[in-house]
PDB file of C-alpha atoms in Angstrom:
ATOM      1  CA  MET A 815      93.262 114.321 148.858  1.00  0.00           C
ATOM      2  CA  ALA A 816      92.168 116.752 146.187  1.00  0.00           C
ATOM      3  CA  PHE A 817      89.339 116.041 143.723  1.00  0.00           C
ATOM      4  CA  ALA A 818      89.298 117.438 140.195  1.00  0.00           C
ATOM      5  CA  ARG A 819      86.196 119.402 139.160  1.00  0.00           C
ATOM      6  CA  VAL A 820      84.824 120.007 135.677  1.00  0.00           C
ATOM      7  CA  GLY A 821      87.408 121.981 133.719  1.00  0.00           C
ATOM      8  CA  GLN A 822      90.292 120.676 135.806  1.00  0.00           C
ATOM      9  CA  MET A 823      92.504 117.609 135.681  1.00  0.00           C
ATOM     10  CA  MET A 824      94.865 115.803 137.997  1.00  0.00           C
ATOM     11  CA  VAL A 825      98.612 115.880 137.318  1.00  0.00           C
ATOM     12  CA  GLY A 826     100.310 113.760 139.935  1.00  0.00           C
ATOM     13  CA  ARG A 827      98.692 114.891 143.234  1.00  0.00           C
ATOM     14  CA  THR A 828      97.879 118.435 142.189  1.00  0.00           C
ATOM     15  CA  VAL A 829      94.773 119.788 140.482  1.00  0.00           C
ATOM     16  CA  VAL A 830      95.530 121.816 137.359  1.00  0.00           C
ATOM     17  CA  GLY A 831      93.093 124.003 135.417  1.00  0.00           C
ATOM     18  CA  MET A 832      92.445 123.236 131.753  1.00  0.00           C
ATOM     19  CA  GLU A 833      91.664 126.731 130.481  1.00  0.00           C
ATOM     20  CA  GLY A 834      94.716 126.951 128.197  1.00  0.00           C
ATOM     21  CA  MET A 835      94.284 123.482 126.699  1.00  0.00           C
ATOM     22  CA  GLY A 836      91.866 124.414 123.917  1.00  0.00           C
ATOM     23  CA  SER A 837      89.821 121.528 122.516  1.00  0.00           C
ATOM     24  CA  LEU A 838      91.621 118.845 124.521  1.00  0.00           C
ATOM     25  CA  GLY A 839      88.931 117.734 126.908  1.00  0.00           C
ATOM     26  CA  GLY A 840      90.936 115.497 129.198  1.00  0.00           C
ATOM     27  CA  VAL A 841      93.581 112.822 129.408  1.00  0.00           C
ATOM     28  CA  ARG A 842      93.883 110.714 126.266  1.00  0.00           C
ATOM     29  CA  PHE A 843      94.348 106.957 126.595  1.00  0.00           C
ATOM     30  CA  ALA A 844      95.618 104.494 124.041  1.00  0.00           C
ATOM     31  CA  THR A 845      92.833 103.044 121.884  1.00  0.00           C
ATOM     32  CA  LYS A 846      94.775  99.862 121.126  1.00  0.00           C
ATOM     33  CA  LYS A 847      96.780  97.521 123.275  1.00  0.00           C
ATOM     34  CA  ALA A 848     100.528  97.352 122.903  1.00  0.00           C
ATOM     35  CA  GLY A 849     101.458  95.082 119.985  1.00  0.00           C
ATOM     36  CA  GLY A 850     104.090  92.996 121.696  1.00  0.00           C
ATOM     37  CA  SER A 851     106.207  90.583 119.685  1.00  0.00           C
ATOM     38  CA  THR A 852     105.430  87.534 117.592  1.00  0.00           C
ATOM     39  CA  LYS A 853     107.327  84.310 117.003  1.00  0.00           C
ATOM     40  CA  ASN A 854     106.031  83.907 113.432  1.00  0.00           C
ATOM     41  CA  GLY A 855     106.868  85.760 110.231  1.00  0.00           C
ATOM     42  CA  ARG A 856     109.925  83.830 109.001  1.00  0.00           C
ATOM     43  CA  ASP A 857     110.265  81.349 106.169  1.00  0.00           C
ATOM     44  CA  SER A 858     113.102  79.761 104.233  1.00  0.00           C
ATOM     45  CA  ARG A 859     113.577  79.780 100.477  1.00  0.00           C
ATOM     46  CA  GLY A 860     112.249  76.889  98.404  1.00  0.00           C
ATOM     47  CA  LYS A 861     114.784  74.130  97.786  1.00  0.00           C
ATOM     48  CA  HIS A 862     113.773  73.450  94.141  1.00  0.00           C
ATOM     49  CA  LEU A 863     113.420  69.700  94.632  1.00  0.00           C
ATOM     50  CA  GLY A 864     111.826  67.269  92.181  1.00  0.00           C
ATOM     51  CA  LEU A 865     112.249  65.920  88.656  1.00  0.00           C
ATOM     52  CA  LYS A 866     114.412  68.114  86.430  1.00  0.00           C
ATOM     53  CA  LYS A 867     113.952  66.041  83.268  1.00  0.00           C
ATOM     54  CA  SER A 868     110.837  64.243  82.077  1.00  0.00           C
ATOM     55  CA  SER A 869     110.525  60.660  80.890  1.00  0.00           C
ATOM     56  CA  MET A 870     111.802  60.018  77.321  1.00  0.00           C
ATOM     57  CA  GLN A 871     113.727  63.309  77.354  1.00  0.00           C
ATOM     58  CA  TYR A 872     117.244  63.238  75.877  1.00  0.00           C
ATOM     59  CA  VAL A 873     119.965  63.712  78.519  1.00  0.00           C
ATOM     60  CA  ARG A 874     123.734  64.145  78.487  1.00  0.00           C
ATOM     61  CA  PRO A 875     126.269  62.857  81.029  1.00  0.00           C
ATOM     62  CA  GLY A 876     126.325  64.973  84.165  1.00  0.00           C
ATOM     63  CA  GLN A 877     122.840  66.436  83.772  1.00  0.00           C
ATOM     64  CA  ILE A 878     120.767  66.390  86.942  1.00  0.00           C
ATOM     65  CA  LEU A 879     117.660  64.240  86.627  1.00  0.00           C
ATOM     66  CA  VAL A 880     116.176  64.510  90.149  1.00  0.00           C
ATOM     67  CA  ARG A 881     116.850  66.596  93.243  1.00  0.00           C
ATOM     68  CA  GLN A 882     115.460  64.888  96.329  1.00  0.00           C
ATOM     69  CA  ARG A 883     115.713  64.439 100.076  1.00  0.00           C
ATOM     70  CA  GLY A 884     116.232  60.760 100.758  1.00  0.00           C
ATOM     71  CA  THR A 885     115.619  58.167  98.050  1.00  0.00           C
ATOM     72  CA  LYS A 886     112.196  58.847  96.594  1.00  0.00           C
ATOM     73  CA  PHE A 887     113.681  57.720  93.258  1.00  0.00           C
ATOM     74  CA  TYR A 888     116.376  55.050  92.915  1.00  0.00           C
ATOM     75  CA  ALA A 889     119.240  54.999  90.393  1.00  0.00           C
ATOM     76  CA  GLY A 890     119.106  52.432  87.601  1.00  0.00           C
ATOM     77  CA  ASP A 891     121.424  51.821  84.617  1.00  0.00           C
ATOM     78  CA  ASN A 892     123.555  54.781  83.506  1.00  0.00           C
ATOM     79  CA  VAL A 893     122.402  56.916  86.451  1.00  0.00           C
ATOM     80  CA  GLY A 894     124.586  57.992  89.370  1.00  0.00           C
ATOM     81  CA  MET A 895     123.610  59.171  92.835  1.00  0.00           C
ATOM     82  CA  GLY A 896     125.279  62.085  94.625  1.00  0.00           C
ATOM     83  CA  ARG A 897     125.812  62.219  98.356  1.00  0.00           C
ATOM     84  CA  ASP A 898     122.704  64.393  98.769  1.00  0.00           C
ATOM     85  CA  HIS A 899     120.707  61.730  96.838  1.00  0.00           C
ATOM     86  CA  THR A 900     120.690  63.771  93.624  1.00  0.00           C
ATOM     87  CA  LEU A 901     120.357  61.527  90.572  1.00  0.00           C
ATOM     88  CA  PHE A 902     122.390  62.415  87.468  1.00  0.00           C
ATOM     89  CA  ALA A 903     122.966  60.877  84.043  1.00  0.00           C
ATOM     90  CA  THR A 904     126.244  59.066  83.358  1.00  0.00           C
ATOM     91  CA  ALA A 905     125.660  58.446  79.629  1.00  0.00           C
ATOM     92  CA  TYR A 906     123.971  59.986  76.606  1.00  0.00           C
ATOM     93  CA  GLY A 907     120.449  58.716  75.984  1.00  0.00           C
ATOM     94  CA  ARG A 908     116.784  58.968  76.914  1.00  0.00           C
ATOM     95  CA  MET A 909     115.687  59.030  80.535  1.00  0.00           C
ATOM     96  CA  GLN A 910     113.095  56.464  81.645  1.00  0.00           C
ATOM     97  CA  VAL A 911     111.059  56.295  84.854  1.00  0.00           C
ATOM     98  CA  ALA A 912     109.169  53.251  86.107  1.00  0.00           C
ATOM     99  CA  HIS A 913     107.461  52.097  89.288  1.00  0.00           C
ATOM    100  CA  ILE A 914     108.302  48.582  90.452  1.00  0.00           C
ATOM    101  CA  PRO A 915     105.308  47.474  92.564  1.00  0.00           C
ATOM    102  CA  LYS A 916     107.034  44.387  93.976  1.00  0.00           C
ATOM    103  CA  LEU A 917     109.755  46.546  95.534  1.00  0.00           C
ATOM    104  CA  ASP A 918     107.505  49.620  95.874  1.00  0.00           C
ATOM    105  CA  ARG A 919     110.215  51.768  94.293  1.00  0.00           C
ATOM    106  CA  LYS A 920     110.433  54.325  91.524  1.00  0.00           C
ATOM    107  CA  VAL A 921     113.528  53.737  89.402  1.00  0.00           C
ATOM    108  CA  LEU A 922     115.228  56.057  86.901  1.00  0.00           C
ATOM    109  CA  TRP A 923     117.550  54.829  84.187  1.00  0.00           C
ATOM    110  CA  VAL A 924     118.983  56.087  80.911  1.00  0.00           C
ATOM    111  CA  ASP A 925     118.645  54.093  77.696  1.00  0.00           C
ATOM    112  CA  ARG A 926     121.956  54.628  75.891  1.00  0.00           C
ATOM    113  CA  ASP A 927     122.089  56.531  72.629  1.00  0.00           C
ATOM    114  CA  PRO A 928     123.276  54.030  69.945  1.00  0.00           C
ATOM    115  CA  GLU A 929     125.238  56.768  68.182  1.00  0.00           C
ATOM    116  CA  ARG A 930     127.312  57.450  71.319  1.00  0.00           C
ATOM    117  CA  PRO A 931     127.745  54.036  72.950  1.00  0.00           C
ATOM    118  CA  TYR A 932     131.093  54.622  74.679  1.00  0.00           C
ATOM    119  CA  GLU A 933     130.800  58.211  75.899  1.00  0.00           C
ATOM    120  CA  THR A 934     130.119  58.063  79.639  1.00  0.00           C
ATOM    121  CA  ILE A 935     131.240  59.659  82.854  1.00  0.00           C
ATOM    122  CA  THR A 936     134.019  57.575  84.372  1.00  0.00           C
ATOM    123  CA  ARG A 937     135.263  58.333  87.849  1.00  0.00           C
ATOM    124  CA  LEU A 938     138.232  56.751  89.585  1.00  0.00           C
ATOM    125  CA  ARG A 939     137.180  54.955  92.731  1.00  0.00           C
ATOM    126  CA  TYR A 940     139.888  55.375  95.349  1.00  0.00           C
ATOM    127  CA  ARG A 941     139.846  54.933  99.067  1.00  0.00           C
ATOM    128  CA  SER A 942     141.766  57.347 101.229  1.00  0.00           C
ATOM    129  CA  VAL A 943     144.817  55.029 101.168  1.00  0.00           C
ATOM    130  CA  GLY A 944     144.791  53.800  97.560  1.00  0.00           C
ATOM    131  CA  PRO A 945     142.888  51.934  94.869  1.00  0.00           C
ATOM    132  CA  LEU A 946     140.283  49.280  95.606  1.00  0.00           C
ATOM    133  CA  GLU A 947     141.285  45.609  95.847  1.00  0.00           C
ATOM    134  CA  GLU A 948     139.726  44.799  92.449  1.00  0.00           C
ATOM    135  CA  GLU A 949     141.816  47.446  90.707  1.00  0.00           C
ATOM    136  CA  ALA A 950     144.953  46.402  92.613  1.00  0.00           C
ATOM    137  CA  ALA A 951     144.434  42.751  91.561  1.00  0.00           C
ATOM    138  CA  GLU A 952     144.046  43.809  87.910  1.00  0.00           C
ATOM    139  CA  GLU A 953     147.308  45.789  88.111  1.00  0.00           C
ATOM    140  CA  GLU A 954     149.160  42.762  89.534  1.00  0.00           C
ATOM    141  CA  VAL A 955     147.902  40.563  86.696  1.00  0.00           C
ATOM    142  CA  VAL A 956     149.053  43.134  84.132  1.00  0.00           C
ATOM    143  CA  GLU A 957     152.501  43.424  85.772  1.00  0.00           C
ATOM    144  CA  ALA A 958     152.900  39.616  85.894  1.00  0.00           C
ATOM    145  CA  ALA A 959     152.245  39.295  82.162  1.00  0.00           C
TER     146      ALA A 959
END
């Protein structure tokens, strides 16, 4: 086996002179380790949850009052709940929030505006096959009369 002397370097199994290499004094090694990969560095966008209207603020039907995951707030009078637990106003008026210690619940409701007592959101409640029994019974009474 060959040994490299001063001014020479090993390339594979052969000794090579370094006269033509200029200021390069030998083999250079990496000064840092390879970085590798990481499992971090990702994040999702904020979901913009929380109260959208404050207490005693005037609201209109259909306005979103709270966006939430689960039922942190419960729906009271003149407030509807969407399937993702979003609370929305169903009448004109002022929004109110209260904590009921006995039930340990926060409840939202809308005090109706006296100038607009009859303007509300009304939605037909139908099952996949037809109207509810209550509505069907009312229709039979009307037809009988």
